[in-house]
C-alpha cells in the first residue's frame, strides 16, 4: 500500500513511526518545504493550501491511502479544493482526522457517534463541512476519526508543569476528553484496515476535569500543583475560554466494537505514568 499524508502533524508523524512498516511507500506534506523531516525515509512535499505542484498531485493520484490532518478554513477544506479533480479518478481509502469538538456542549452528559453535531462555533461548523466533503470525495470510503485532546511525548501535563506553564482552571462540572497519540496511531491503522467508511470517536475511557490531570502530574513529579483559579475570573484568551464552553463525556464504545481497538492508555493516569517512566517532565 502507498500512503500519502496531507499534513505531517504530531499525530501523523507518530502514526508513521508506529505503523510505517505496513506501507510500501510513504510521503507527506508540510507547509514549509524547509521544515526538518524528523522521520527517516519519509518523502516530503510542500503544500500550503494553494495550488499544489504536479509532484504532489501525482502522490495523491497514486496513493492507496490518504491520511488527512490539515484543518479546514473559512473557505472550506483546502485539500479537497486543491485535489478535487484527482480525487474523482478512482478509489482510495481516506482517513480524516476530525475533532470531538463538533458535538458542542452537553452539560457533561454522555454522547456518541449518533449524537448530532452542535456546530455553534465557526471552527465546529467548518469541521462538520470538511467531514462531509471528504466523505463525498472518497465515495463513502472515508473513515472520520473524531479525536479528543491529544497528549503524548513532549506534549503533556508533565512537560507543561515542569515549564511552569500549567494552570488549574476550575469550572464546576467541566470535563474534557483526551487521548494518547499512540492510541490515535493504532486507531488510524485499524481504520485503514476496516472495510468501508464511518465515524468513530477516538478518546480514552475516562473524561475528567482538567485540574485533576494537572494534580496527578504534580503528584508523579513530587511537586506542589499550581494554585486553583476560578474560571469566571481567570485571565484567559478568547480561544482558551471558548474550549470551556463545551462539556461532554464522549463514548469510545464504537471504536472498540467496530474497529477492534484496545487502548494502550485507557485513562490519563495510565498515559502519564508511562510518560513519567520514560523521563518526561524531568
PDB file of C-alpha atoms in Angstrom:
ATOM      1  CA  UNK A   1       0.000   0.000   0.000  1.00  0.00           C
ATOM      2  CA  UNK A   2       1.117   3.530  -0.787  1.00  0.00           C
ATOM      3  CA  UNK A   3       0.373   6.150   1.884  1.00  0.00           C
ATOM      4  CA  UNK A   4       0.175   9.889   1.338  1.00  0.00           C
ATOM      5  CA  UNK A   5      -0.290  12.181   4.331  1.00  0.00           C
ATOM      6  CA  UNK A   6      -1.841  15.588   3.885  1.00  0.00           C
ATOM      7  CA  UNK A   7      -0.439  17.493   6.851  1.00  0.00           C
ATOM      8  CA  UNK A   8       2.518  15.903   8.672  1.00  0.00           C
ATOM      9  CA  UNK A   9       1.432  16.956  12.136  1.00  0.00           C
ATOM     10  CA  UNK A  10       2.041  15.429  15.541  1.00  0.00           C
ATOM     11  CA  UNK A  11      -0.403  12.525  15.208  1.00  0.00           C
ATOM     12  CA  UNK A  12       0.538  11.705  11.620  1.00  0.00           C
ATOM     13  CA  UNK A  13       4.243  11.556  12.442  1.00  0.00           C
ATOM     14  CA  UNK A  14       3.604   9.189  15.350  1.00  0.00           C
ATOM     15  CA  UNK A  15       1.469   7.032  13.071  1.00  0.00           C
ATOM     16  CA  UNK A  16       4.379   6.688  10.643  1.00  0.00           C
ATOM     17  CA  UNK A  17       6.762   5.777  13.464  1.00  0.00           C
ATOM     18  CA  UNK A  18       4.430   3.067  14.760  1.00  0.00           C
ATOM     19  CA  UNK A  19       2.906   1.669  11.576  1.00  0.00           C
ATOM     20  CA  UNK A  20       5.017   2.873   8.668  1.00  0.00           C
ATOM     21  CA  UNK A  21       6.245  -0.656   8.024  1.00  0.00           C
ATOM     22  CA  UNK A  22       2.794  -1.589   6.703  1.00  0.00           C
ATOM     23  CA  UNK A  23       3.251   0.612   3.627  1.00  0.00           C
ATOM     24  CA  UNK A  24       5.471   0.212   0.564  1.00  0.00           C
ATOM     25  CA  UNK A  25       5.840   3.972   0.102  1.00  0.00           C
ATOM     26  CA  UNK A  26       5.114   6.929   2.381  1.00  0.00           C
ATOM     27  CA  UNK A  27       5.113  10.618   1.554  1.00  0.00           C
ATOM     28  CA  UNK A  28       3.500  13.650   3.113  1.00  0.00           C
ATOM     29  CA  UNK A  29       3.075  17.401   3.007  1.00  0.00           C
ATOM     30  CA  UNK A  30       4.343  20.258   5.138  1.00  0.00           C
ATOM     31  CA  UNK A  31       3.607  23.950   4.789  1.00  0.00           C
ATOM     32  CA  UNK A  32       7.260  24.940   4.742  1.00  0.00           C
ATOM     33  CA  UNK A  33       9.456  22.918   2.357  1.00  0.00           C
ATOM     34  CA  UNK A  34      12.476  23.766   4.521  1.00  0.00           C
ATOM     35  CA  UNK A  35      10.850  22.141   7.555  1.00  0.00           C
ATOM     36  CA  UNK A  36      13.078  19.470   9.043  1.00  0.00           C
ATOM     37  CA  UNK A  37      11.997  15.935   8.290  1.00  0.00           C
ATOM     38  CA  UNK A  38      12.476  14.019  11.544  1.00  0.00           C
ATOM     39  CA  UNK A  39      11.241  10.696  10.187  1.00  0.00           C
ATOM     40  CA  UNK A  40      13.905   8.790   8.279  1.00  0.00           C
ATOM     41  CA  UNK A  41      12.996   7.849   4.730  1.00  0.00           C
ATOM     42  CA  UNK A  42       9.854   9.967   4.532  1.00  0.00           C
ATOM     43  CA  UNK A  43       9.385  11.853   1.264  1.00  0.00           C
ATOM     44  CA  UNK A  44       8.229  15.420   1.924  1.00  0.00           C
ATOM     45  CA  UNK A  45       6.241  17.723  -0.382  1.00  0.00           C
ATOM     46  CA  UNK A  46       5.285  21.365   0.100  1.00  0.00           C
ATOM     47  CA  UNK A  47       1.592  22.225   0.338  1.00  0.00           C
ATOM     48  CA  UNK A  48       0.273  25.369   1.971  1.00  0.00           C
ATOM     49  CA  UNK A  49      -3.317  25.169   0.769  1.00  0.00           C
ATOM     50  CA  UNK A  50      -2.714  26.937  -2.509  1.00  0.00           C
ATOM     51  CA  UNK A  51      -2.031  25.421  -5.905  1.00  0.00           C
ATOM     52  CA  UNK A  52      -0.113  22.136  -5.428  1.00  0.00           C
ATOM     53  CA  UNK A  53       2.825  21.015  -7.515  1.00  0.00           C
ATOM     54  CA  UNK A  54       2.394  18.320 -10.129  1.00  0.00           C
ATOM     55  CA  UNK A  55       4.511  16.024  -7.975  1.00  0.00           C
ATOM     56  CA  UNK A  56       2.135  16.458  -5.049  1.00  0.00           C
ATOM     57  CA  UNK A  57      -0.879  15.863  -7.276  1.00  0.00           C
ATOM     58  CA  UNK A  58       0.740  12.669  -8.534  1.00  0.00           C
ATOM     59  CA  UNK A  59       1.273  11.456  -4.966  1.00  0.00           C
ATOM     60  CA  UNK A  60      -2.447  11.851  -4.296  1.00  0.00           C
ATOM     61  CA  UNK A  61      -3.271  10.086  -7.544  1.00  0.00           C
ATOM     62  CA  UNK A  62      -1.018   7.120  -6.733  1.00  0.00           C
ATOM     63  CA  UNK A  63      -1.991   6.752  -3.065  1.00  0.00           C
ATOM     64  CA  UNK A  64      -3.920   3.747  -1.842  1.00  0.00           C
ATOM     65  CA  UNK A  65      -4.479   5.515   1.480  1.00  0.00           C
ATOM     66  CA  UNK A  66      -4.792   9.232   2.232  1.00  0.00           C
ATOM     67  CA  UNK A  67      -4.345  10.349   5.830  1.00  0.00           C
ATOM     68  CA  UNK A  68      -5.662  13.896   6.204  1.00  0.00           C
ATOM     69  CA  UNK A  69      -4.865  16.125   9.174  1.00  0.00           C
ATOM     70  CA  UNK A  70      -4.984  19.580   7.562  1.00  0.00           C
ATOM     71  CA  UNK A  71      -7.606  21.720   9.346  1.00  0.00           C
ATOM     72  CA  UNK A  72     -10.312  23.412   7.291  1.00  0.00           C
ATOM     73  CA  UNK A  73     -10.545  27.154   6.795  1.00  0.00           C
ATOM     74  CA  UNK A  74     -13.368  29.603   6.241  1.00  0.00           C
ATOM     75  CA  UNK A  75     -13.319  28.758   2.518  1.00  0.00           C
ATOM     76  CA  UNK A  76     -13.650  25.037   3.209  1.00  0.00           C
ATOM     77  CA  UNK A  77     -11.162  22.202   3.271  1.00  0.00           C
ATOM     78  CA  UNK A  78      -8.085  23.340   1.310  1.00  0.00           C
ATOM     79  CA  UNK A  79      -7.057  19.816   0.314  1.00  0.00           C
ATOM     80  CA  UNK A  80     -10.463  18.895  -1.097  1.00  0.00           C
ATOM     81  CA  UNK A  81     -10.393  22.138  -3.082  1.00  0.00           C
ATOM     82  CA  UNK A  82      -6.838  21.608  -4.340  1.00  0.00           C
ATOM     83  CA  UNK A  83      -7.125  17.914  -5.211  1.00  0.00           C
ATOM     84  CA  UNK A  84     -10.816  17.654  -6.040  1.00  0.00           C
ATOM     85  CA  UNK A  85     -10.312  16.562  -9.650  1.00  0.00           C
ATOM     86  CA  UNK A  86      -7.754  13.859  -8.925  1.00  0.00           C
ATOM     87  CA  UNK A  87      -9.830  12.555  -6.011  1.00  0.00           C
ATOM     88  CA  UNK A  88     -12.524  11.651  -8.528  1.00  0.00           C
ATOM     89  CA  UNK A  89     -10.110   9.481 -10.524  1.00  0.00           C
ATOM     90  CA  UNK A  90     -10.525   6.171  -8.759  1.00  0.00           C
ATOM     91  CA  UNK A  91     -10.916   4.803  -5.281  1.00  0.00           C
ATOM     92  CA  UNK A  92      -8.647   5.115  -2.293  1.00  0.00           C
ATOM     93  CA  UNK A  93      -9.075   4.880   1.457  1.00  0.00           C
ATOM     94  CA  UNK A  94      -9.339   8.241   3.202  1.00  0.00           C
ATOM     95  CA  UNK A  95      -8.752   8.629   6.930  1.00  0.00           C
ATOM     96  CA  UNK A  96      -9.721  12.120   8.052  1.00  0.00           C
ATOM     97  CA  UNK A  97      -8.660  13.370  11.483  1.00  0.00           C
ATOM     98  CA  UNK A  98     -11.502  15.483  12.846  1.00  0.00           C
ATOM     99  CA  UNK A  99     -12.384  16.513  16.400  1.00  0.00           C
ATOM    100  CA  UNK A 100     -14.915  15.687  19.099  1.00  0.00           C
ATOM    101  CA  UNK A 101     -15.430  19.447  19.287  1.00  0.00           C
ATOM    102  CA  UNK A 102     -18.211  19.013  16.719  1.00  0.00           C
ATOM    103  CA  UNK A 103     -20.528  17.715  19.472  1.00  0.00           C
ATOM    104  CA  UNK A 104     -20.628  21.026  21.337  1.00  0.00           C
ATOM    105  CA  UNK A 105     -21.901  21.394  24.866  1.00  0.00           C
ATOM    106  CA  UNK A 106     -23.984  18.686  26.559  1.00  0.00           C
ATOM    107  CA  UNK A 107     -23.560  19.751  30.164  1.00  0.00           C
ATOM    108  CA  UNK A 108     -21.252  16.829  30.922  1.00  0.00           C
ATOM    109  CA  UNK A 109     -23.674  14.189  29.580  1.00  0.00           C
ATOM    110  CA  UNK A 110     -22.511  11.234  27.514  1.00  0.00           C
ATOM    111  CA  UNK A 111     -22.517  11.491  23.707  1.00  0.00           C
ATOM    112  CA  UNK A 112     -21.644   9.061  20.923  1.00  0.00           C
ATOM    113  CA  UNK A 113     -21.468   8.997  17.127  1.00  0.00           C
ATOM    114  CA  UNK A 114     -25.260   9.046  16.856  1.00  0.00           C
ATOM    115  CA  UNK A 115     -25.365  12.430  18.632  1.00  0.00           C
ATOM    116  CA  UNK A 116     -25.971  15.197  16.067  1.00  0.00           C
ATOM    117  CA  UNK A 117     -23.167  17.771  15.910  1.00  0.00           C
ATOM    118  CA  UNK A 118     -23.852  21.132  17.517  1.00  0.00           C
ATOM    119  CA  UNK A 119     -21.920  23.414  15.223  1.00  0.00           C
ATOM    120  CA  UNK A 120     -22.256  26.573  17.291  1.00  0.00           C
ATOM    121  CA  UNK A 121     -18.658  27.737  16.900  1.00  0.00           C
ATOM    122  CA  UNK A 122     -17.262  28.564  13.474  1.00  0.00           C
ATOM    123  CA  UNK A 123     -14.472  26.020  13.845  1.00  0.00           C
ATOM    124  CA  UNK A 124     -17.031  23.282  14.563  1.00  0.00           C
ATOM    125  CA  UNK A 125     -19.116  24.227  11.534  1.00  0.00           C
ATOM    126  CA  UNK A 126     -16.012  24.091   9.356  1.00  0.00           C
ATOM    127  CA  UNK A 127     -15.118  20.643  10.706  1.00  0.00           C
ATOM    128  CA  UNK A 128     -18.570  19.220  10.033  1.00  0.00           C
ATOM    129  CA  UNK A 129     -18.437  20.580   6.490  1.00  0.00           C
ATOM    130  CA  UNK A 130     -14.960  19.095   5.991  1.00  0.00           C
ATOM    131  CA  UNK A 131     -16.096  15.688   7.247  1.00  0.00           C
ATOM    132  CA  UNK A 132     -18.880  15.697   4.658  1.00  0.00           C
ATOM    133  CA  UNK A 133     -16.575  16.929   1.905  1.00  0.00           C
ATOM    134  CA  UNK A 134     -14.128  14.070   2.467  1.00  0.00           C
ATOM    135  CA  UNK A 135     -16.942  11.534   2.737  1.00  0.00           C
ATOM    136  CA  UNK A 136     -18.182  12.712  -0.667  1.00  0.00           C
ATOM    137  CA  UNK A 137     -14.696  12.791  -2.182  1.00  0.00           C
ATOM    138  CA  UNK A 138     -13.984   9.228  -1.036  1.00  0.00           C
ATOM    139  CA  UNK A 139     -17.285   7.925  -2.417  1.00  0.00           C
ATOM    140  CA  UNK A 140     -18.264   6.805   1.078  1.00  0.00           C
ATOM    141  CA  UNK A 141     -14.952   5.099   1.889  1.00  0.00           C
ATOM    142  CA  UNK A 142     -13.816   7.765   4.352  1.00  0.00           C
ATOM    143  CA  UNK A 143     -13.063   6.939   7.958  1.00  0.00           C
ATOM    144  CA  UNK A 144     -13.790  10.032  10.038  1.00  0.00           C
ATOM    145  CA  UNK A 145     -11.860   9.862  13.306  1.00  0.00           C
ATOM    146  CA  UNK A 146     -13.063  12.433  15.825  1.00  0.00           C
ATOM    147  CA  UNK A 147     -10.109  12.963  18.122  1.00  0.00           C
ATOM    148  CA  UNK A 148     -10.186  14.088  21.736  1.00  0.00           C
ATOM    149  CA  UNK A 149      -7.486  16.310  23.234  1.00  0.00           C
ATOM    150  CA  UNK A 150      -4.138  14.857  22.195  1.00  0.00           C
ATOM    151  CA  UNK A 151      -1.214  14.217  24.508  1.00  0.00           C
ATOM    152  CA  UNK A 152       1.957  12.154  24.324  1.00  0.00           C
ATOM    153  CA  UNK A 153       5.745  12.521  24.243  1.00  0.00           C
ATOM    154  CA  UNK A 154       6.752  16.168  24.518  1.00  0.00           C
ATOM    155  CA  UNK A 155       3.125  17.261  24.754  1.00  0.00           C
ATOM    156  CA  UNK A 156       1.643  16.531  28.154  1.00  0.00           C
ATOM    157  CA  UNK A 157       0.901  17.837  31.640  1.00  0.00           C
ATOM    158  CA  UNK A 158       4.308  16.748  32.947  1.00  0.00           C
ATOM    159  CA  UNK A 159       6.096  18.928  30.400  1.00  0.00           C
ATOM    160  CA  UNK A 160       3.900  21.982  30.911  1.00  0.00           C
ATOM    161  CA  UNK A 161       4.128  21.646  34.677  1.00  0.00           C
ATOM    162  CA  UNK A 162       7.928  21.447  34.576  1.00  0.00           C
ATOM    163  CA  UNK A 163       7.990  24.505  32.305  1.00  0.00           C
ATOM    164  CA  UNK A 164       5.804  26.446  34.731  1.00  0.00           C
ATOM    165  CA  UNK A 165       3.010  26.806  32.176  1.00  0.00           C
ATOM    166  CA  UNK A 166       0.309  24.693  33.833  1.00  0.00           C
ATOM    167  CA  UNK A 167      -2.810  26.256  35.324  1.00  0.00           C
ATOM    168  CA  UNK A 168      -5.611  24.694  37.346  1.00  0.00           C
ATOM    169  CA  UNK A 169      -8.688  26.440  36.000  1.00  0.00           C
ATOM    170  CA  UNK A 170     -11.751  25.383  37.983  1.00  0.00           C
ATOM    171  CA  UNK A 171     -15.140  25.414  36.295  1.00  0.00           C
ATOM    172  CA  UNK A 172     -17.632  23.289  38.264  1.00  0.00           C
ATOM    173  CA  UNK A 173     -18.939  20.373  36.202  1.00  0.00           C
ATOM    174  CA  UNK A 174     -16.395  20.834  33.414  1.00  0.00           C
ATOM    175  CA  UNK A 175     -14.860  17.708  31.904  1.00  0.00           C
ATOM    176  CA  UNK A 176     -12.543  17.237  28.945  1.00  0.00           C
ATOM    177  CA  UNK A 177     -11.797  14.134  26.912  1.00  0.00           C
ATOM    178  CA  UNK A 178      -8.277  13.150  25.919  1.00  0.00           C
ATOM    179  CA  UNK A 179      -6.327  10.504  24.021  1.00  0.00           C
ATOM    180  CA  UNK A 180      -2.697   9.381  23.903  1.00  0.00           C
ATOM    181  CA  UNK A 181      -1.070   9.785  20.484  1.00  0.00           C
ATOM    182  CA  UNK A 182      -0.084   6.095  20.450  1.00  0.00           C
ATOM    183  CA  UNK A 183      -3.752   5.141  20.681  1.00  0.00           C
ATOM    184  CA  UNK A 184      -4.525   7.567  17.846  1.00  0.00           C
ATOM    185  CA  UNK A 185      -1.938   5.816  15.687  1.00  0.00           C
ATOM    186  CA  UNK A 186      -3.497   2.424  16.444  1.00  0.00           C
ATOM    187  CA  UNK A 187      -6.963   3.776  15.641  1.00  0.00           C
ATOM    188  CA  UNK A 188      -5.734   5.114  12.297  1.00  0.00           C
ATOM    189  CA  UNK A 189      -4.278   1.715  11.379  1.00  0.00           C
ATOM    190  CA  UNK A 190      -7.496  -0.014  12.394  1.00  0.00           C
ATOM    191  CA  UNK A 191      -9.461   2.419  10.213  1.00  0.00           C
ATOM    192  CA  UNK A 192      -7.148   1.767   7.251  1.00  0.00           C
ATOM    193  CA  UNK A 193      -7.776  -1.959   7.561  1.00  0.00           C
ATOM    194  CA  UNK A 194     -11.540  -1.606   8.065  1.00  0.00           C
ATOM    195  CA  UNK A 195     -13.720  -2.144   5.020  1.00  0.00           C
ATOM    196  CA  UNK A 196     -15.927   0.825   4.351  1.00  0.00           C
ATOM    197  CA  UNK A 197     -16.239   4.223   5.950  1.00  0.00           C
ATOM    198  CA  UNK A 198     -17.857   5.638   9.043  1.00  0.00           C
ATOM    199  CA  UNK A 199     -17.393   7.914  12.022  1.00  0.00           C
ATOM    200  CA  UNK A 200     -15.548   6.876  15.174  1.00  0.00           C
ATOM    201  CA  UNK A 201     -14.726   8.767  18.347  1.00  0.00           C
ATOM    202  CA  UNK A 202     -11.095   8.369  19.414  1.00  0.00           C
ATOM    203  CA  UNK A 203     -10.866   9.116  23.120  1.00  0.00           C
ATOM    204  CA  UNK A 204      -9.966   7.271  26.299  1.00  0.00           C
ATOM    205  CA  UNK A 205     -12.304   5.703  28.842  1.00  0.00           C
ATOM    206  CA  UNK A 206     -12.352   8.473  31.425  1.00  0.00           C
ATOM    207  CA  UNK A 207     -13.411  12.053  30.694  1.00  0.00           C
ATOM    208  CA  UNK A 208     -12.098  14.125  33.596  1.00  0.00           C
ATOM    209  CA  UNK A 209     -11.840  17.679  34.926  1.00  0.00           C
ATOM    210  CA  UNK A 210      -8.676  19.322  33.567  1.00  0.00           C
ATOM    211  CA  UNK A 211      -7.441  20.270  37.040  1.00  0.00           C
ATOM    212  CA  UNK A 212      -7.362  16.577  38.015  1.00  0.00           C
ATOM    213  CA  UNK A 213      -4.836  15.832  35.281  1.00  0.00           C
ATOM    214  CA  UNK A 214      -2.534  18.626  36.472  1.00  0.00           C
ATOM    215  CA  UNK A 215      -2.823  17.465  40.064  1.00  0.00           C
ATOM    216  CA  UNK A 216      -1.932  13.886  39.106  1.00  0.00           C
ATOM    217  CA  UNK A 217       1.085  15.054  37.107  1.00  0.00           C
ATOM    218  CA  UNK A 218       2.255  17.100  40.100  1.00  0.00           C
ATOM    219  CA  UNK A 219       1.908  14.034  42.329  1.00  0.00           C
ATOM    220  CA  UNK A 220       4.084  11.968  39.982  1.00  0.00           C
ATOM    221  CA  UNK A 221       6.700  14.698  39.939  1.00  0.00           C
ATOM    222  CA  UNK A 222       6.591  15.220  43.691  1.00  0.00           C
ATOM    223  CA  UNK A 223       5.845  18.931  43.363  1.00  0.00           C
ATOM    224  CA  UNK A 224       3.026  21.179  44.511  1.00  0.00           C
ATOM    225  CA  UNK A 225       0.347  21.717  41.867  1.00  0.00           C
ATOM    226  CA  UNK A 226      -0.329  25.285  40.719  1.00  0.00           C
ATOM    227  CA  UNK A 227      -2.991  27.174  42.679  1.00  0.00           C
ATOM    228  CA  UNK A 228      -6.621  26.829  41.726  1.00  0.00           C
ATOM    229  CA  UNK A 229      -8.115  29.643  39.654  1.00  0.00           C
ATOM    230  CA  UNK A 230     -11.821  30.223  39.250  1.00  0.00           C
ATOM    231  CA  UNK A 231     -12.856  30.099  35.603  1.00  0.00           C
ATOM    232  CA  UNK A 232     -15.148  33.117  35.996  1.00  0.00           C
ATOM    233  CA  UNK A 233     -12.295  35.437  36.966  1.00  0.00           C
ATOM    234  CA  UNK A 234      -9.231  33.761  35.381  1.00  0.00           C
ATOM    235  CA  UNK A 235      -7.327  35.721  32.753  1.00  0.00           C
ATOM    236  CA  UNK A 236      -7.582  33.680  29.552  1.00  0.00           C
ATOM    237  CA  UNK A 237      -7.500  34.281  25.829  1.00  0.00           C
ATOM    238  CA  UNK A 238     -10.802  34.175  23.976  1.00  0.00           C
ATOM    239  CA  UNK A 239      -9.687  30.974  22.267  1.00  0.00           C
ATOM    240  CA  UNK A 240      -8.757  29.247  25.538  1.00  0.00           C
ATOM    241  CA  UNK A 241     -12.011  30.346  27.157  1.00  0.00           C
ATOM    242  CA  UNK A 242     -14.035  29.025  24.221  1.00  0.00           C
ATOM    243  CA  UNK A 243     -12.914  25.446  24.935  1.00  0.00           C
ATOM    244  CA  UNK A 244     -14.599  25.638  28.344  1.00  0.00           C
ATOM    245  CA  UNK A 245     -17.915  26.446  26.650  1.00  0.00           C
ATOM    246  CA  UNK A 246     -18.354  22.752  25.845  1.00  0.00           C
ATOM    247  CA  UNK A 247     -18.539  19.902  28.326  1.00  0.00           C
ATOM    248  CA  UNK A 248     -19.434  16.369  27.266  1.00  0.00           C
ATOM    249  CA  UNK A 249     -18.403  12.827  28.052  1.00  0.00           C
ATOM    250  CA  UNK A 250     -17.585  11.165  24.742  1.00  0.00           C
ATOM    251  CA  UNK A 251     -18.045   7.425  24.322  1.00  0.00           C
ATOM    252  CA  UNK A 252     -15.427   5.276  22.574  1.00  0.00           C
ATOM    253  CA  UNK A 253     -17.568   2.118  22.558  1.00  0.00           C
ATOM    254  CA  UNK A 254     -17.961   2.072  18.782  1.00  0.00           C
ATOM    255  CA  UNK A 255     -14.189   2.416  18.277  1.00  0.00           C
ATOM    256  CA  UNK A 256     -13.652  -0.714  20.355  1.00  0.00           C
ATOM    257  CA  UNK A 257     -16.600  -2.644  18.972  1.00  0.00           C
ATOM    258  CA  UNK A 258     -16.268  -1.959  15.237  1.00  0.00           C
ATOM    259  CA  UNK A 259     -12.560  -1.254  14.770  1.00  0.00           C
ATOM    260  CA  UNK A 260     -11.369  -3.645  17.463  1.00  0.00           C
ATOM    261  CA  UNK A 261      -9.120  -1.059  19.105  1.00  0.00           C
ATOM    262  CA  UNK A 262      -7.763  -1.879  22.562  1.00  0.00           C
ATOM    263  CA  UNK A 263      -6.432   1.245  24.211  1.00  0.00           C
ATOM    264  CA  UNK A 264      -2.852   1.150  25.440  1.00  0.00           C
ATOM    265  CA  UNK A 265      -3.673   4.067  27.770  1.00  0.00           C
ATOM    266  CA  UNK A 266      -7.334   3.824  28.841  1.00  0.00           C
ATOM    267  CA  UNK A 267      -7.055   6.761  31.280  1.00  0.00           C
ATOM    268  CA  UNK A 268      -4.859   9.822  31.675  1.00  0.00           C
ATOM    269  CA  UNK A 269      -3.231   8.126  34.666  1.00  0.00           C
ATOM    270  CA  UNK A 270      -2.014   5.219  32.516  1.00  0.00           C
ATOM    271  CA  UNK A 271      -0.640   7.672  29.979  1.00  0.00           C
ATOM    272  CA  UNK A 272       1.091   9.962  32.447  1.00  0.00           C
ATOM    273  CA  UNK A 273       2.549   7.013  34.361  1.00  0.00           C
ATOM    274  CA  UNK A 274       4.201   5.740  31.167  1.00  0.00           C
ATOM    275  CA  UNK A 275       5.420   9.184  30.135  1.00  0.00           C
ATOM    276  CA  UNK A 276       6.920   9.765  33.584  1.00  0.00           C
ATOM    277  CA  UNK A 277       8.741   6.431  33.429  1.00  0.00           C
ATOM    278  CA  UNK A 278      10.062   7.457  30.008  1.00  0.00           C
ATOM    279  CA  UNK A 279      11.604  10.585  31.502  1.00  0.00           C
ATOM    280  CA  UNK A 280       9.036  13.216  30.573  1.00  0.00           C
ATOM    281  CA  UNK A 281       8.922  16.261  32.819  1.00  0.00           C
ATOM    282  CA  UNK A 282      12.284  15.615  34.459  1.00  0.00           C
TER     283      UNK A 282
END
